[in-house]
mmCIF file of C-alpha atoms in Angstrom:
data_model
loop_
_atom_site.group_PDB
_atom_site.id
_atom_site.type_symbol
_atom_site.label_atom_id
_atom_site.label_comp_id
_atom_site.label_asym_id
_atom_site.label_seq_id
_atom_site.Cartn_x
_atom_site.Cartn_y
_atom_site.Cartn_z
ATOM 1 C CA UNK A 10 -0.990 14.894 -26.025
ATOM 2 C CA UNK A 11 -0.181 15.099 -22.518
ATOM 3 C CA UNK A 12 -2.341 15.969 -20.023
ATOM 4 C CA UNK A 13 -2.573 16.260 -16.185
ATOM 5 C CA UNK A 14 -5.119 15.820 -13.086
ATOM 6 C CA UNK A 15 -3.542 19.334 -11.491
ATOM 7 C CA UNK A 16 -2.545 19.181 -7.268
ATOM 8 C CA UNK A 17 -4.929 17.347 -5.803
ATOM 9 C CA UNK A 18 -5.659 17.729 -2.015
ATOM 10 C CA UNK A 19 -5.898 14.293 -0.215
ATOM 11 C CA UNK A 20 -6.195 14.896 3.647
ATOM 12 C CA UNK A 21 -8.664 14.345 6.354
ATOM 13 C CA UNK A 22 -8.761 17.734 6.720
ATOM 14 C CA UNK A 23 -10.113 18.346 3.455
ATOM 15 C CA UNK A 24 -12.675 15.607 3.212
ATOM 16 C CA UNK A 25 -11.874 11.742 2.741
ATOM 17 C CA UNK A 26 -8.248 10.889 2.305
ATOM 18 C CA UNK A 27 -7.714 8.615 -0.974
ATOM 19 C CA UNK A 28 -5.338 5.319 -0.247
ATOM 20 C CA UNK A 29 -4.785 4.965 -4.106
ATOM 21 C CA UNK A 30 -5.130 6.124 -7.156
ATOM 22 C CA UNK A 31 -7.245 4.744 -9.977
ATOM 23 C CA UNK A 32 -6.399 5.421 -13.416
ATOM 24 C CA UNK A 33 -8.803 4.141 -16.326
ATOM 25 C CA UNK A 34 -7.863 4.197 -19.953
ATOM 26 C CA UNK A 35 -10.372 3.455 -22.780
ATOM 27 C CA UNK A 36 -9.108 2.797 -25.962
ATOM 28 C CA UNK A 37 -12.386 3.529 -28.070
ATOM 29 C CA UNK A 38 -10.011 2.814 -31.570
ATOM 30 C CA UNK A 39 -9.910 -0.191 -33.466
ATOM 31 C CA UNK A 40 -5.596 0.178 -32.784
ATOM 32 C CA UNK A 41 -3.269 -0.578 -29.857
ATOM 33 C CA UNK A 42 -2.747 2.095 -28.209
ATOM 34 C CA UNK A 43 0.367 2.721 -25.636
ATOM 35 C CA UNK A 44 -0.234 4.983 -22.759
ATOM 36 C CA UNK A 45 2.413 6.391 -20.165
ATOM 37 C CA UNK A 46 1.154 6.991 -16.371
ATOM 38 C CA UNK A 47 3.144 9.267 -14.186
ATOM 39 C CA UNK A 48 2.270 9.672 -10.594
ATOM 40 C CA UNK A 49 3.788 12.376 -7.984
ATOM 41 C CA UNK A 50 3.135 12.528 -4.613
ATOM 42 C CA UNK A 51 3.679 15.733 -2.368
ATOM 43 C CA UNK A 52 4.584 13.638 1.117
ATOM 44 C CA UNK A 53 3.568 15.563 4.573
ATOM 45 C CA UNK A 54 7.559 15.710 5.252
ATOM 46 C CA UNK A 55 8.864 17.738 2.792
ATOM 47 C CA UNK A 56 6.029 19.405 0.767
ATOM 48 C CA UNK A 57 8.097 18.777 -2.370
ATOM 49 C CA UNK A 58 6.560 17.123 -5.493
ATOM 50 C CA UNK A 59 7.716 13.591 -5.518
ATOM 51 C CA UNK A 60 7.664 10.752 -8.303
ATOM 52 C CA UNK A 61 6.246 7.940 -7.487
ATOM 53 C CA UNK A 62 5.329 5.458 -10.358
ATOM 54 C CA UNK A 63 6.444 5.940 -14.159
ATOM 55 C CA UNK A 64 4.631 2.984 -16.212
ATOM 56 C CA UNK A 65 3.568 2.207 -19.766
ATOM 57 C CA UNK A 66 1.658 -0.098 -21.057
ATOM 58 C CA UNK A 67 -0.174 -0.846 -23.869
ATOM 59 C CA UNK A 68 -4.508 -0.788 -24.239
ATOM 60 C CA UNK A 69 -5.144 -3.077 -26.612
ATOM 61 C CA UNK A 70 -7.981 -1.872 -29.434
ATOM 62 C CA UNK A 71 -11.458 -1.696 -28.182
ATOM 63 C CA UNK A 72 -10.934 -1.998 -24.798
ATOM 64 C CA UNK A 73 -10.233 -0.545 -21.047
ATOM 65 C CA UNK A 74 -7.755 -1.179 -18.176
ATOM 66 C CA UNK A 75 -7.797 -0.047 -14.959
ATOM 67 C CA UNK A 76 -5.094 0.311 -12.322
ATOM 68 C CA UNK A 77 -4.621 1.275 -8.897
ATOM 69 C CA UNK A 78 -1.647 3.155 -7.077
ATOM 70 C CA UNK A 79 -0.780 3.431 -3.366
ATOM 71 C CA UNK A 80 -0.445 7.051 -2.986
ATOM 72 C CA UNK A 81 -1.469 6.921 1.020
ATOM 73 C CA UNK A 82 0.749 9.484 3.380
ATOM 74 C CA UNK A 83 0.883 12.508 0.756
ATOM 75 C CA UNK A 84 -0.698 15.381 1.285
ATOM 76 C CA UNK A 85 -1.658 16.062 -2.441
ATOM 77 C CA UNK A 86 -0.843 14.223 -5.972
ATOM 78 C CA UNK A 87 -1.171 14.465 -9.309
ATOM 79 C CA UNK A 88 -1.235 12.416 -11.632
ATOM 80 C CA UNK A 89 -0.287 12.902 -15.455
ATOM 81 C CA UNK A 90 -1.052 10.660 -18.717
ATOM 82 C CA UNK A 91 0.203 10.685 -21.815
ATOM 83 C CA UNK A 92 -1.013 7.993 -25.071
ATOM 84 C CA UNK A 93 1.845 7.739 -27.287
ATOM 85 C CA UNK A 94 -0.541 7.083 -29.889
ATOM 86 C CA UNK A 95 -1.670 10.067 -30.914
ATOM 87 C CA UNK A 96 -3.944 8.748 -33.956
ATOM 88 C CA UNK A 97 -5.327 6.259 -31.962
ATOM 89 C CA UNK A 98 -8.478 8.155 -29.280
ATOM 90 C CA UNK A 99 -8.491 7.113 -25.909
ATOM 91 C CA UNK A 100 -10.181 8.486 -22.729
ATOM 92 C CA UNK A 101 -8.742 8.911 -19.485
ATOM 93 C CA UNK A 102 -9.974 9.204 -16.549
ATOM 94 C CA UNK A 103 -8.660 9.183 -12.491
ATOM 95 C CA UNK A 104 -10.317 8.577 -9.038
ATOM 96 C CA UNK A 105 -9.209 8.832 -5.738
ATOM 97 C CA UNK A 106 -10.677 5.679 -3.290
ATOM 98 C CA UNK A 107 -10.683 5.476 0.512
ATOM 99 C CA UNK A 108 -8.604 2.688 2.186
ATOM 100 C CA UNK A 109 -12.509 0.663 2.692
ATOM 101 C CA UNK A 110 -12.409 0.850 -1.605
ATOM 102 C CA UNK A 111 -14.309 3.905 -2.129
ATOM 103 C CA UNK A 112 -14.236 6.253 -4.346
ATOM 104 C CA UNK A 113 -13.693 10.009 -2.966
ATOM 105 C CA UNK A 114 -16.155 11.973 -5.285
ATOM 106 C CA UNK A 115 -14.052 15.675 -4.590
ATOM 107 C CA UNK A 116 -11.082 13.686 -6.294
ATOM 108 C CA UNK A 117 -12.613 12.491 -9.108
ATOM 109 C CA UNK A 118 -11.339 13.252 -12.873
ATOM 110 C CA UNK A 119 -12.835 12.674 -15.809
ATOM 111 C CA UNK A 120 -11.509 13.028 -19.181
ATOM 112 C CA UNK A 121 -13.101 16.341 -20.193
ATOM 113 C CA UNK A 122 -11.573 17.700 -16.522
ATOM 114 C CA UNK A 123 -7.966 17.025 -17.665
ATOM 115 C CA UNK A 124 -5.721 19.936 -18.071
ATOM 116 C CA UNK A 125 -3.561 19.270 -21.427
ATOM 117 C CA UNK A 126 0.145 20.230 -20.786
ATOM 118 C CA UNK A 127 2.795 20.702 -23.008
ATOM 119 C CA UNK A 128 5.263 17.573 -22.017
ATOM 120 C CA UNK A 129 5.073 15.045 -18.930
ATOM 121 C CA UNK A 130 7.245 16.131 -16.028
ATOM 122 C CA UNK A 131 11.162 15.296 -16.166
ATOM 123 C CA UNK A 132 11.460 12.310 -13.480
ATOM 124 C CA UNK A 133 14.752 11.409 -12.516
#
């Protein structure tokens, strides 16, 4: 199942700007498990919801990854996730960091603060 962070607000205005992105996946199964990561960005010229990274990859059983993506000059993002495993349980969770490595508590996700949606956004 699908699921997604929501708009998130990332200005100075707001708080702390995030630099990146940090998406962790725990794969708490003893199976692979292959997750999709979909990032948009809403950039301060256009206000229009932008992709910015489509990757897979695969979290091998009983264990975690963690990656980071630039998402510095957008007013907002969202991220969304999807495991194409569906019999295999992983958690998700997302975090916003400073450009010092921080993480910006407002902009933090965890995996019971997802919002499931039906299908991951069409990206062209």
């Amino acid at each position: 199942m699908p699921f997604t962070t929501g708009i998130i607000t990332s200005t100075r205005a707001e708080g702390t700007a995030a630099t990146n992105v940090v998406v962790s996946v725990r794969n708490v199964d003893t199976s692979d498990a292959t997750v999709v990561v979909q990032i948009f960005g809403v950039p301060w010229s256009n206000l229009v919801l932008t992709p910015h990274y489509v990757t897979s990859y695969v979290i091998p059983a009983n264990s975690s990854d963690i990656r980071e993506f630039y998402i510095a000059g957008n007013v907002a993002y969202e991220v969304q996730i999807n495991n194409l495993s569906p019999s295999v349980e992983v958690a998700f969770s997302t975090y916003g960091i400073d450009e010092f490595g921080n993480i910006v508590e407002e902009q933090r996700v965890l995996n019971s603060e997802l919002t499931p949606i039906a299908a991951l956004s069409p990206v062209s």
